[in-house]
Coordinates of C-alpha atoms and ligand atoms in Angstrom, one line a residue:
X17 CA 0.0 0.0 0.0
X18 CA 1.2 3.5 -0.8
X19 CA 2.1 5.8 2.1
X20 CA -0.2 8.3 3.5
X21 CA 1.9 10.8 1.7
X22 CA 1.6 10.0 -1.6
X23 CA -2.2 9.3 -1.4
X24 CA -3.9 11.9 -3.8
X25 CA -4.9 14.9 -2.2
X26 CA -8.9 14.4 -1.9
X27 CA -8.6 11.3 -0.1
X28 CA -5.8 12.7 2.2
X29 CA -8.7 15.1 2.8
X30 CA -11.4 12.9 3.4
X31 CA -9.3 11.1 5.8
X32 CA -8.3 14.3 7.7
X33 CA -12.1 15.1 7.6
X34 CA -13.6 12.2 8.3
X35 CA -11.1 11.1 11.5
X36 CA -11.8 14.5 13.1
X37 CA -15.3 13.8 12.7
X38 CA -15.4 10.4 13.8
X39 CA -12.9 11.6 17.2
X40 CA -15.4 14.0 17.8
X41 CA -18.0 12.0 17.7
X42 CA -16.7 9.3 20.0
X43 CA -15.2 11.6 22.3
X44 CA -19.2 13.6 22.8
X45 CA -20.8 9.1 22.7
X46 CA -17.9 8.7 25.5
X47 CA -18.8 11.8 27.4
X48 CA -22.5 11.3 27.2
X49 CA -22.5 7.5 28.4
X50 CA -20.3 8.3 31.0
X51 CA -22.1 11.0 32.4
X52 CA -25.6 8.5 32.2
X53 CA -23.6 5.4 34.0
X54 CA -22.5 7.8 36.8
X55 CA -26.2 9.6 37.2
X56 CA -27.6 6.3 36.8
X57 CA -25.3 4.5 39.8
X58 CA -26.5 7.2 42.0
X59 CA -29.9 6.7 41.1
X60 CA -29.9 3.3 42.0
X61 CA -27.8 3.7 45.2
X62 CA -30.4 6.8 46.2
X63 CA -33.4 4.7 45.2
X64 CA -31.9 1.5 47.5
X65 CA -31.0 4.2 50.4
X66 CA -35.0 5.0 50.4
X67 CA -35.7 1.2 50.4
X68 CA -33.1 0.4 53.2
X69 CA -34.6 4.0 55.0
X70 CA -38.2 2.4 54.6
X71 CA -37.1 -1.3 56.0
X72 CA -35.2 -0.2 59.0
X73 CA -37.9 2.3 60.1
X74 CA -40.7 -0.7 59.9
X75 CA -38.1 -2.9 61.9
X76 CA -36.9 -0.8 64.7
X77 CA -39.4 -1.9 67.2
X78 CA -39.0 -5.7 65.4
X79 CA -35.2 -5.8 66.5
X80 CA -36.1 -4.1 69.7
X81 CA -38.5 -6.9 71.1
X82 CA -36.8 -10.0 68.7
X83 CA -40.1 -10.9 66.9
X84 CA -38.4 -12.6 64.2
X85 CA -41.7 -13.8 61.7
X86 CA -42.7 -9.8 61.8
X87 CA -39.3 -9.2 60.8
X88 CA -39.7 -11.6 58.1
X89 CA -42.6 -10.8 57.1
X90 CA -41.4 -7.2 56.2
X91 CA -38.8 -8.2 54.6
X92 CA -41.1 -9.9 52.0
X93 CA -42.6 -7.1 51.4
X94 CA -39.7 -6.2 49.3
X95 CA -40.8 -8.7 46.8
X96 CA -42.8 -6.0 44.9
X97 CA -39.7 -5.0 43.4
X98 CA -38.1 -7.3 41.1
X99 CA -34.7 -6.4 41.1
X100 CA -33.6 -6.4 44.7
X101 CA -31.9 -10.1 45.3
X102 CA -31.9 -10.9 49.0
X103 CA -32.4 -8.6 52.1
X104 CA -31.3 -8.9 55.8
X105 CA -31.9 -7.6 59.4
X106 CA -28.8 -7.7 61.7
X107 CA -29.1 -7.5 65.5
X108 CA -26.9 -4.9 67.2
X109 CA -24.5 -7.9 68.1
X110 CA -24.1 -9.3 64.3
X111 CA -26.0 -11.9 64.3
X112 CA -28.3 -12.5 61.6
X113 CA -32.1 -11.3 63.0
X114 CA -34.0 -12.4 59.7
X115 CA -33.4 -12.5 56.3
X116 CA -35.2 -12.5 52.5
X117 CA -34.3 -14.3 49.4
X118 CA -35.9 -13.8 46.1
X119 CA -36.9 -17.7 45.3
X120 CA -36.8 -16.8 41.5
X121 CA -33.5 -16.0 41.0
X122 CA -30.2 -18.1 41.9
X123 CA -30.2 -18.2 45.5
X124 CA -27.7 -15.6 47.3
X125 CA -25.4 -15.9 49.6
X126 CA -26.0 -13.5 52.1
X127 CA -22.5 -12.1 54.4
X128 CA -23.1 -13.9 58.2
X129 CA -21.9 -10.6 59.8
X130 CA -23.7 -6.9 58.7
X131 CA -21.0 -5.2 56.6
X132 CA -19.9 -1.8 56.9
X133 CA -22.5 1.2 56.5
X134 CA -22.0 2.2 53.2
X135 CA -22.9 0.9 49.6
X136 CA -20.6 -1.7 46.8
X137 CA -21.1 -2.1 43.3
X138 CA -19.7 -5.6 42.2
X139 CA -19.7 -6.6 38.8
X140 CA -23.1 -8.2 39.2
X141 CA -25.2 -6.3 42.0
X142 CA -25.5 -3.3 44.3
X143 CA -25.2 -4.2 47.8
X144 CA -26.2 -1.6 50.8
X145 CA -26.0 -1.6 54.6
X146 CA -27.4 1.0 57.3
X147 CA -27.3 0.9 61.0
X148 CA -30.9 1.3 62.7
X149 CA -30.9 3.4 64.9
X150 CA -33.2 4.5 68.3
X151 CA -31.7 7.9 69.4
X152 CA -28.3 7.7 69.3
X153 CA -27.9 4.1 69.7
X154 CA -27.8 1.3 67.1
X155 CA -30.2 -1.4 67.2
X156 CA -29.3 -3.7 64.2
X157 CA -28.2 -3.5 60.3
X158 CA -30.3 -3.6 57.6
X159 CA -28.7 -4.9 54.2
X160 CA -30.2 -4.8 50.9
X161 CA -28.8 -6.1 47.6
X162 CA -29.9 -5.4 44.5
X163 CA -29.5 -6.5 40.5
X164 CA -28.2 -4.1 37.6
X165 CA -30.5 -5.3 35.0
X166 CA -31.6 -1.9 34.7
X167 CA -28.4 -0.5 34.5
X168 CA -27.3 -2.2 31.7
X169 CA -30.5 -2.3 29.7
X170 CA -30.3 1.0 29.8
X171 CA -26.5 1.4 29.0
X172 CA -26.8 -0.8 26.1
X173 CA -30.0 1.2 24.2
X174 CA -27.5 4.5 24.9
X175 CA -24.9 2.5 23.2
X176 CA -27.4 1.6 20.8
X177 CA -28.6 4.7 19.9
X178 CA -24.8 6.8 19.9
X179 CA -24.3 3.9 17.7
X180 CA -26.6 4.8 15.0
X181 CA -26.1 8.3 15.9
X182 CA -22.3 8.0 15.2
X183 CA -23.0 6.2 12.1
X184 CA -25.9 8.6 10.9
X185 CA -23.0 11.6 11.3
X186 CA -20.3 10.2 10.2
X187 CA -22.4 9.7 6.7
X188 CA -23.3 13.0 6.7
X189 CA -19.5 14.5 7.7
X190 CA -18.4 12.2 4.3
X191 CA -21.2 13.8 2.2
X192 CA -20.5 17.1 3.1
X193 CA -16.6 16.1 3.4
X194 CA -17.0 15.6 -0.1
X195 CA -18.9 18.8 -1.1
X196 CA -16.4 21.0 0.3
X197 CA -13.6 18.8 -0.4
X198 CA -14.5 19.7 -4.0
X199 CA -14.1 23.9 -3.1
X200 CA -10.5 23.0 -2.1
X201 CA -9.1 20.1 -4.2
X202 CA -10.6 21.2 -8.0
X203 CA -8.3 24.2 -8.1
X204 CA -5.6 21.9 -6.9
X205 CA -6.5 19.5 -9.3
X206 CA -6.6 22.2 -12.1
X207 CA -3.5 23.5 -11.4
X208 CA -1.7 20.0 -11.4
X209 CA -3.4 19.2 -14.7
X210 CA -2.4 22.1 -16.3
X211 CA 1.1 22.4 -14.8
X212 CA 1.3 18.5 -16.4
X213 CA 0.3 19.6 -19.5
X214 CA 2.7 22.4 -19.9
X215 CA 5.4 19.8 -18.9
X216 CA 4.7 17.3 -21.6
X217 CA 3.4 19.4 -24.1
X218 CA 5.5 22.5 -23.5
X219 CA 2.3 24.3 -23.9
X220 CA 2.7 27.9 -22.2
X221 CA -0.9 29.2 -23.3
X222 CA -2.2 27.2 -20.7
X223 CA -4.3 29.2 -18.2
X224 CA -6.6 27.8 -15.0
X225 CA -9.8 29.5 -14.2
X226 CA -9.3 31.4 -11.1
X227 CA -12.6 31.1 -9.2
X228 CA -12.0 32.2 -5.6
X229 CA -9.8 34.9 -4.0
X230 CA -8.5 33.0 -1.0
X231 CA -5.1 31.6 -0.9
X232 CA -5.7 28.8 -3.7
X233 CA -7.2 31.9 -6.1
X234 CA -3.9 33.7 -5.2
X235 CA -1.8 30.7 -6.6
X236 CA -3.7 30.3 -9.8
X237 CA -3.1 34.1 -10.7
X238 CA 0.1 33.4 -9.8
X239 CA 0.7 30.2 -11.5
X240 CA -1.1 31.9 -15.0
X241 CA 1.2 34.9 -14.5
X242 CA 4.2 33.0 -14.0
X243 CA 3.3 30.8 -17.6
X244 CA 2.4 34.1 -19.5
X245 CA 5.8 35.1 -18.4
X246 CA 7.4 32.0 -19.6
X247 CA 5.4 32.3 -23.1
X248 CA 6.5 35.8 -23.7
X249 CA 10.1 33.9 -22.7
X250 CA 9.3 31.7 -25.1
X251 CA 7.8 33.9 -28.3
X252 CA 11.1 36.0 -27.6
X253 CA 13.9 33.3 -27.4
X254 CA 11.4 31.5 -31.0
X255 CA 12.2 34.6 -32.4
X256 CA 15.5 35.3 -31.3
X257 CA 16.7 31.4 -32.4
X258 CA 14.7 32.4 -36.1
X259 CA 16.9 35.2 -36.3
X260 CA 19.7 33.3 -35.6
X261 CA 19.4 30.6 -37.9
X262 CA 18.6 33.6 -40.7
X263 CA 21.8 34.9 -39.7
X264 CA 23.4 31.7 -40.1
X265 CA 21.8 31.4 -43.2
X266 CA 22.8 34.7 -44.4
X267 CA 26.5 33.7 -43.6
X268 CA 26.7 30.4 -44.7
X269 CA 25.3 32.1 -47.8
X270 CA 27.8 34.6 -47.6
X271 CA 30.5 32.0 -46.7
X272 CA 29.5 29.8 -50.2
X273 CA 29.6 32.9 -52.3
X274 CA 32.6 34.2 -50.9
X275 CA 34.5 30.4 -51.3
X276 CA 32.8 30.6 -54.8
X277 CA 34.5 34.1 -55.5
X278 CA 38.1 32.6 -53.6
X279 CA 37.7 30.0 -56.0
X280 CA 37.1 32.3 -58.9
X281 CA 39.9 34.6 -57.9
X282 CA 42.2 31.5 -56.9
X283 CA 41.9 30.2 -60.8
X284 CA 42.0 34.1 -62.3
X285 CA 45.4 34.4 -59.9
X286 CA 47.1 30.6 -60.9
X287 CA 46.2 32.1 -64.5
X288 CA 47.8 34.9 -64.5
X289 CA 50.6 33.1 -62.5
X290 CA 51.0 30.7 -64.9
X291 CA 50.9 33.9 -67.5
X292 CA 53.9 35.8 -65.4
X293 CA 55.7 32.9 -65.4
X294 CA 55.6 32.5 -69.1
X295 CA 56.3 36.4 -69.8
X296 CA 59.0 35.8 -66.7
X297 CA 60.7 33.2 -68.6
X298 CA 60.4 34.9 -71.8
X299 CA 61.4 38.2 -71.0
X300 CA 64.4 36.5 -69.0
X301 CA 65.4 34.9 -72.5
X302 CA 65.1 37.8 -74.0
X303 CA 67.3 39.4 -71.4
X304 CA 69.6 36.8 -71.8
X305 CA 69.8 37.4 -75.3
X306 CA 69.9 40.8 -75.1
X307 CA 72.5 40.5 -72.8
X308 CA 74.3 37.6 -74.9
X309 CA 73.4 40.7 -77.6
X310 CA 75.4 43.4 -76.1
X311 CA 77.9 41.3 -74.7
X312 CA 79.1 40.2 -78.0
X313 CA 78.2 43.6 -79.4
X314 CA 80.6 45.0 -77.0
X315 CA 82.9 42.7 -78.1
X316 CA 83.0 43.2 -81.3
X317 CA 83.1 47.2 -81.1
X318 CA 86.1 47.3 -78.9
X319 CA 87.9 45.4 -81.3
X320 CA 88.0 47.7 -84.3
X321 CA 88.3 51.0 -81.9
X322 CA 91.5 49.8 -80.2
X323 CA 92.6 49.6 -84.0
X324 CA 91.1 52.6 -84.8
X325 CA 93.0 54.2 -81.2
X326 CA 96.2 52.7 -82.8
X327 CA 96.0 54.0 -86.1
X328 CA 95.2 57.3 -84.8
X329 CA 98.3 57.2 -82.7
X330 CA 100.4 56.4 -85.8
X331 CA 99.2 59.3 -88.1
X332 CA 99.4 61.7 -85.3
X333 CA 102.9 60.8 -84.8
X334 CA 104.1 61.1 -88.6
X335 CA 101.7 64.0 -88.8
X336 CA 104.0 65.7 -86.1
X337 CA 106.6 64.5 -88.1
X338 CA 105.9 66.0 -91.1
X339 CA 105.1 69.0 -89.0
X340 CA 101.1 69.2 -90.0
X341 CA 100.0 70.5 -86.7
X342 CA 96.4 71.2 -87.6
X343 CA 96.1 67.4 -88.2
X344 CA 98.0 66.6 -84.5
X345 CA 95.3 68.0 -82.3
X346 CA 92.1 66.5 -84.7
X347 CA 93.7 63.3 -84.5
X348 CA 94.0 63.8 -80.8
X349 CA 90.2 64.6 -80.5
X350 CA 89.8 61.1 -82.2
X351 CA 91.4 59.1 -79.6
X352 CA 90.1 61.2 -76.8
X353 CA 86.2 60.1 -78.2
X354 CA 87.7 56.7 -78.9
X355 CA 88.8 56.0 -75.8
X356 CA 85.4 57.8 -74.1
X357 CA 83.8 55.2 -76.6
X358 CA 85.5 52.2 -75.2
X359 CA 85.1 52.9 -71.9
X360 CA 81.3 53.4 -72.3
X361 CA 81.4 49.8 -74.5
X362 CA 83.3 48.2 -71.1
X363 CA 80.7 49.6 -69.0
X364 CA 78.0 48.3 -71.1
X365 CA 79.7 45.0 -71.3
X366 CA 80.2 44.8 -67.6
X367 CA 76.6 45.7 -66.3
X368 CA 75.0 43.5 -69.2
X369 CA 77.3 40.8 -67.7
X370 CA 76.4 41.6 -64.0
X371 CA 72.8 41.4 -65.0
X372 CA 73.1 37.9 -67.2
X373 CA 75.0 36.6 -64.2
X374 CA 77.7 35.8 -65.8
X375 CA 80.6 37.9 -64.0
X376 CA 83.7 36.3 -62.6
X377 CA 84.4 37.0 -59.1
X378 CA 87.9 35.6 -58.5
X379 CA 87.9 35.5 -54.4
X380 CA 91.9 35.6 -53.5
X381 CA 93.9 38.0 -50.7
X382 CA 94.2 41.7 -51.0
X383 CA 96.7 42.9 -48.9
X384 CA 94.9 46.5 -48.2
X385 CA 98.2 48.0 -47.4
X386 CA 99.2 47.7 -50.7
X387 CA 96.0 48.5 -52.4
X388 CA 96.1 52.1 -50.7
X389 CA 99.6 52.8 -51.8
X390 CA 98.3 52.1 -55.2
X391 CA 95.5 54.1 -54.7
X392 CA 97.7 57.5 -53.5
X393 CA 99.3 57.1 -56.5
X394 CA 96.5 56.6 -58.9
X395 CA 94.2 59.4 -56.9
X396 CA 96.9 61.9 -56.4
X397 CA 97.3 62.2 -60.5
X398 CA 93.5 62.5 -60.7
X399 CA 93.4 64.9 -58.4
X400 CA 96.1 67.3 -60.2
X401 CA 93.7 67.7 -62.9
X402 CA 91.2 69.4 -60.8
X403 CA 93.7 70.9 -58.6
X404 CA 92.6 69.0 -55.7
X405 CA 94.8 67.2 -52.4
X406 CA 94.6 64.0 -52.5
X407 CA 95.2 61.5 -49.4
X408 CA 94.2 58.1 -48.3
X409 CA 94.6 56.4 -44.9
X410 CA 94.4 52.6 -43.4
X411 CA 93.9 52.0 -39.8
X412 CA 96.5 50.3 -38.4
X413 CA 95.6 46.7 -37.7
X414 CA 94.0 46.0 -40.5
X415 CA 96.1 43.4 -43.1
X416 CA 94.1 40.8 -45.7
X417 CA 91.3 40.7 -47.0
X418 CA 89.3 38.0 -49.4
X419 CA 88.0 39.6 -52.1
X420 CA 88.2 39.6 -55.9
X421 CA 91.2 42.2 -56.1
X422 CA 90.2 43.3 -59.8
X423 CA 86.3 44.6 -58.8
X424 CA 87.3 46.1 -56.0
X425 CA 90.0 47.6 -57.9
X426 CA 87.0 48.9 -60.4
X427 CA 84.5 49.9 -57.6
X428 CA 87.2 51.7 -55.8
X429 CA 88.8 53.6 -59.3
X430 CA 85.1 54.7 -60.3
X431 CA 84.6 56.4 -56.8
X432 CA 87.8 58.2 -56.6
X433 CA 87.8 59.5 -60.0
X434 CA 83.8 60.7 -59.5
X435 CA 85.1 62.4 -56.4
X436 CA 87.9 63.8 -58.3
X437 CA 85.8 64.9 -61.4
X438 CA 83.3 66.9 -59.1
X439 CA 85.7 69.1 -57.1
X440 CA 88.0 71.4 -57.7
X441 CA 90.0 73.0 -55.5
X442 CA 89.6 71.1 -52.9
X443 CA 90.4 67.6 -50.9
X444 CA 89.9 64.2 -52.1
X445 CA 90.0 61.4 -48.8
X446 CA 90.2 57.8 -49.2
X447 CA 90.2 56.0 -45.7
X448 CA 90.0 52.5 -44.8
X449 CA 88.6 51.4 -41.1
X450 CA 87.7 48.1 -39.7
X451 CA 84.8 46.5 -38.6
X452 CA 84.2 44.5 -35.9
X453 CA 81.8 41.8 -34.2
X454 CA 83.0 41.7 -30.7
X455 CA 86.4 42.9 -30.9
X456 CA 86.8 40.5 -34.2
X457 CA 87.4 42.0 -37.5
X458 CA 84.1 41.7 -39.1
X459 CA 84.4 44.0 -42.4
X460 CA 85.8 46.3 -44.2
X461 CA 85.2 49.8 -44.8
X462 CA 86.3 52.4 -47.6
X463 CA 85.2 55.8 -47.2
X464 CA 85.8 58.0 -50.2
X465 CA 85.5 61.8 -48.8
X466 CA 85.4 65.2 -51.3
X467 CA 85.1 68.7 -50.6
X468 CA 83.6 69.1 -53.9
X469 CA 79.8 70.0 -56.0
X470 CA 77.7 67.4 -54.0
X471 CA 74.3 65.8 -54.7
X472 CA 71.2 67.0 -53.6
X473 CA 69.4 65.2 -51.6
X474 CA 66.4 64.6 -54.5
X475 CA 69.3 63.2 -56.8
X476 CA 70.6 60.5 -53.9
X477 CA 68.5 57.5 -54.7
X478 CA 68.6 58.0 -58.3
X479 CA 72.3 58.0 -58.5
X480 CA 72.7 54.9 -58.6
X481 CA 70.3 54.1 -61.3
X482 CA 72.3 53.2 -65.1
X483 CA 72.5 56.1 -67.2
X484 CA 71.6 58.4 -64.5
X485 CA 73.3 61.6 -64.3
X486 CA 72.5 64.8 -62.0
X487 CA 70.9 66.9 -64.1
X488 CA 72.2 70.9 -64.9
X489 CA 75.6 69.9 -63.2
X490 CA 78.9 70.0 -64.2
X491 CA 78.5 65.7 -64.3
X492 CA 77.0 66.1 -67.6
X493 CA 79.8 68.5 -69.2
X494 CA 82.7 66.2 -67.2
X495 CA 81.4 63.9 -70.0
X496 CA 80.7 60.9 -68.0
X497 CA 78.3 57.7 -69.2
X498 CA 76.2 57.5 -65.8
X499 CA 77.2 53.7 -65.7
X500 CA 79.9 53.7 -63.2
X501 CA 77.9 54.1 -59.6
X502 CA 75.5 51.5 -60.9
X503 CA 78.0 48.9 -61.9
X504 CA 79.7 50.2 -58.5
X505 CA 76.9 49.1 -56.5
X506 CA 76.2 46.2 -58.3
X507 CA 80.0 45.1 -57.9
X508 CA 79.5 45.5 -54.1
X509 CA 76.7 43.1 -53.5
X510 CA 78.2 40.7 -55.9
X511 CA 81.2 40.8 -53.5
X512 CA 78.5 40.4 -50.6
X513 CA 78.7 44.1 -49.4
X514 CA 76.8 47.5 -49.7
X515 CA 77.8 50.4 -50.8
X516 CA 75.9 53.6 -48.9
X517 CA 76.4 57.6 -50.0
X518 CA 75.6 60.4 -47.8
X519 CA 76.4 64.2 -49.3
X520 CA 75.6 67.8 -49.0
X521 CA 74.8 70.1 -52.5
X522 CA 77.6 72.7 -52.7
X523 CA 79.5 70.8 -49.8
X524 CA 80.8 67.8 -50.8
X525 CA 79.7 63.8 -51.1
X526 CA 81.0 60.8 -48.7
X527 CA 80.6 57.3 -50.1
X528 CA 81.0 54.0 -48.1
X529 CA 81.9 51.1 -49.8
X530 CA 81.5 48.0 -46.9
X531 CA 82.7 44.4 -47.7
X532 CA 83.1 41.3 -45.7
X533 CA 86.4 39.9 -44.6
X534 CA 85.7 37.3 -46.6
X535 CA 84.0 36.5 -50.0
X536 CA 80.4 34.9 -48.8
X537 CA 80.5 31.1 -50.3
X538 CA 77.0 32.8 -52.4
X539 CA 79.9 35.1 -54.6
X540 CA 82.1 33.0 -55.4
X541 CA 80.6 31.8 -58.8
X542 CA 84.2 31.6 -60.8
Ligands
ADP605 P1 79.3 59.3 -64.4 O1 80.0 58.5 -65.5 O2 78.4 60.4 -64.9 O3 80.3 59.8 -63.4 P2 78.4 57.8 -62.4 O4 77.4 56.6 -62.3 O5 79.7 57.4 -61.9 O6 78.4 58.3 -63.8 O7 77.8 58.9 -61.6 C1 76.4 59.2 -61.7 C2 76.2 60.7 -61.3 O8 76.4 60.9 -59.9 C3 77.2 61.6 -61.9 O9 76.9 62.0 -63.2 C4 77.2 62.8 -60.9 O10 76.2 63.7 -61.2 C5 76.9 62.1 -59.6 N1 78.1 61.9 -58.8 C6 78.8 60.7 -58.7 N2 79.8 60.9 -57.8 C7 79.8 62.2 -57.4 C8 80.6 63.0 -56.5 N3 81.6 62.5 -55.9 N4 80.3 64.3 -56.4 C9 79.2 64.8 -57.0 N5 78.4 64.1 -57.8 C10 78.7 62.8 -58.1

């Protein structure tokens, strides 16, 4: 059986009602017999008083004089009431004066002394005893003993009737349990009907019908107000998780178009990829024959000037001899365009080479020393021309290098005679300092320092573009071929350095030519 607790709520109350009416009940039946068996026992004690009363007044004067049959006889009389059992006179001494037993009942034993004045109720009688007195003094005992038929008829048609009584209530406490039961429990039931309904069918319109303002009516406003609550909840989070999932949409829409137009671009890109790499390739063949061009080009033009150099030599010299003059210093302007002509065909030669990678760098030691002294001597008749002081330095310390003597030869000629070329008057600086990677001899560097025209700043990048002279400036009238920085700077990296110039319009130039102390293993591509 299920516990008490877990019984549904109507029968809980109709237990709840029903007990307190059935306690009540028993406890008013209880009081009510209880009150009637206590008045009734004092009844029949009162009522057997009078009778004793009555018998010892008649037997006084009996006891008195000993007449034993009138005693008897008096005691008889008592036979006009069914229910007393036996009665007895006592004389004053205890012995038994004369006695009366009713013949139609079991016969009774009567006591053979008077018992004490005063009443007993046994289980089956009443038994009484009362002194007779005459004045102050007692003359004998009567004792009377009677049934308690009467008694218990009675107490069994009370419990007879608080029976039905009890019953006749209790069936009207369930019927009207069960009216009112209904008041209490149908909200209750309402509310647990619709509260399962929202559970399994997630239903939040769900409403009870509120139909009292006591506690329960309270609960149901409450209850609808918390679901209404939970709907809006609801309508708003439906809505909220629509516009996600449009959202989503919209990306992953978004997302495929934009993978689509990746794709697109991916294939338009590898295209033109593939397209570079064709015009790549062909524009490095071309390059490559260009350069393969100009090389032989080059090649093929120095040849026939250093002839046309030598020849000019020759008829110079026998027109001296022959003492034509005029034709001494044309002839001269010949070779002096000749050789201008050659050296702009070696420039050519060397940059197209540069740029066709296919220059010799020949790494072997320089003793710097040695390359300085060369240089003094070199610079200082380059330096005449513009009437310039000439000087170069080493710091001390500083011994071989591994380099390819020859291009650094070039790189170092080409700066000195620039700086020479574009100042006059002035000082022309070579110095050569070390490098160094914690206190090791790192690099090399060759500063070439003039006093002379400058750059301005504008010009500086450009400088060391081929073909690139600074325009309205003496360069252009000094009749150079604006090959030699570019090839310069070119040379440098190909020997793994840099070369760097920093210079002032009107105050002079400084270039820096830094190189390694040794040819990196990338140069040396003899
Ligand atoms: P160029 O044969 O004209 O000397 P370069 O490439 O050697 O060609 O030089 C490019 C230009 O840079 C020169 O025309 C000149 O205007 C400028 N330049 C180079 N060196 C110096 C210098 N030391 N002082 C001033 N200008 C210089």
């Amino acid at each position: 059986m299920k516990p008490f607790r877990d019984q549904p709520i109507r029968r809980k109350l109709s237990v709840a009602l029903m007990s307190t009416s059935a306690v009540v009940l028993m406890l008013a039946a209880t009081t009510f017999i209880g009150y009637e068996y206590l008045d009734f026992r004092a009844d029949l004690v009162r009522n057997l008083s009078t009778q004793a009363d009555i018998t010892a007044e008649s037997s006084t004067a009996l006891l008195t004089f000993g007449d034993e049959q009138t005693a008897k006889d008096t005691l008889a009389v008592l036979k006009s009431d069914s229910h007393i059992l036996a009665a007895a006179l006592y004389q004053s001494d205890g012995r038994l004066f004369a006695d009366y037993r009713r013949n139609d009942r079991p016969p009774v034993q009567l006591p053979s002394s008077p018992p004490r004045e005063g009443y007993l109720f046994t289980p089956d009688y009443l038994e009484l005893s009362r002194s007779i007195l005459v004045g102050n003094r007692s003359v004998g005992t009567v004792y009377l003993r009677s049934d308690l038929e009467l008694m218990q008829a009675r107490l069994i048609r009370y419990l007879t009737i608080t029976t039905a009584v009890f019953m006749a209530a209790l069936l009207v406490a369930l019927w009207l349990s069960s009216r009112f039961q209904q008041i209490i429990t149908q909200p209750i039931l309402d509310l647990a009907a619709a509260a399962g309904e929202v559970a399994l069918e997630k239903n939040y319109a769900t409403r009870v019908e509120s139909q009292s303002r006591d506690e329960l009516g309270t609960l149901v406003t409450a209850f609808n107000d918390m679901l209404s609550q939970v709907q809006q909840r609801d309508a708003a989070l439906l809505a909220e998780n629509t516009d996600r999932q449009q959202a989503e949409a919209e990306v992953r829409q978004l997302n495929a178009r934009l993978e689509e137009r990746v794709l697109q671009r991916t294939a338009q890109l590898e295209a033109s990829n593939q397209e570079l790499l064709a015009a790549k390739l062909a524009a490095e063949t071309s390059s490559r024959a260009k350069s393969a061009f100009l090389a032989n080009m080059s090649h093929e033009l120095r040849a026939p000037l250093t002839v046309i150099v030598g020849y000019s030599e020759l008829l110079a010299r026998s027109a001296e001899e022959r003492g034509l003059h005029d034709f001494v210093s044309d002839l001269e302007k010949v070779r002096h365009y000749c050789r201008h002509l050659h050296s702009l065909i070696s420039d050519v030669l060397d940059l197209t080479k540069i740029e066709a990678d296919r220059f010799e760098v020949k790494p072997e030691p320089v003793e710097l020393r040695t390359l300085v002294d060369e240089l003094t001597a070199t610079g200082t008749v380059l330096a005449k021309n513009g009437n310039n002081r000439f000087c170069a330095s080493i710091e001390a310390g500083i011994g071989t290098i591994v380099t390819d003597a020859r291009l650094l030869r070039q790189i170092l000629l080409n700066l000195v005679s620039n700086a020479c070329k574009f100042t006059k008057d002035g000082d022309v600086r070579v110095s050569v300092t070390g490098e160094y990677t914690a206190v090791v001899l790192s690099g090399v560097c060759f500063t070439i320092t003039d006093t002379g025209l400058g750059i301005p700043e504008v010009e500086l990048p450009r400088i060391f573009q081929a073909f690139y002279q600074v325009d309205g400036s003496a360069t252009r009238r000094s009749g150079g071929t604006g090959l030699g920085l570019a090839i310069a700077r070119r040379l440098s990296v190909l020997l793994g350095g840099s070369l760097d110039v920093r210079s002032v319009a009107g105050a002079g130039s400084m270039f820096c030519l830094r190189l390694p102390t040794t040819l990196p293993p990338a140069s040396r591509t003899v």
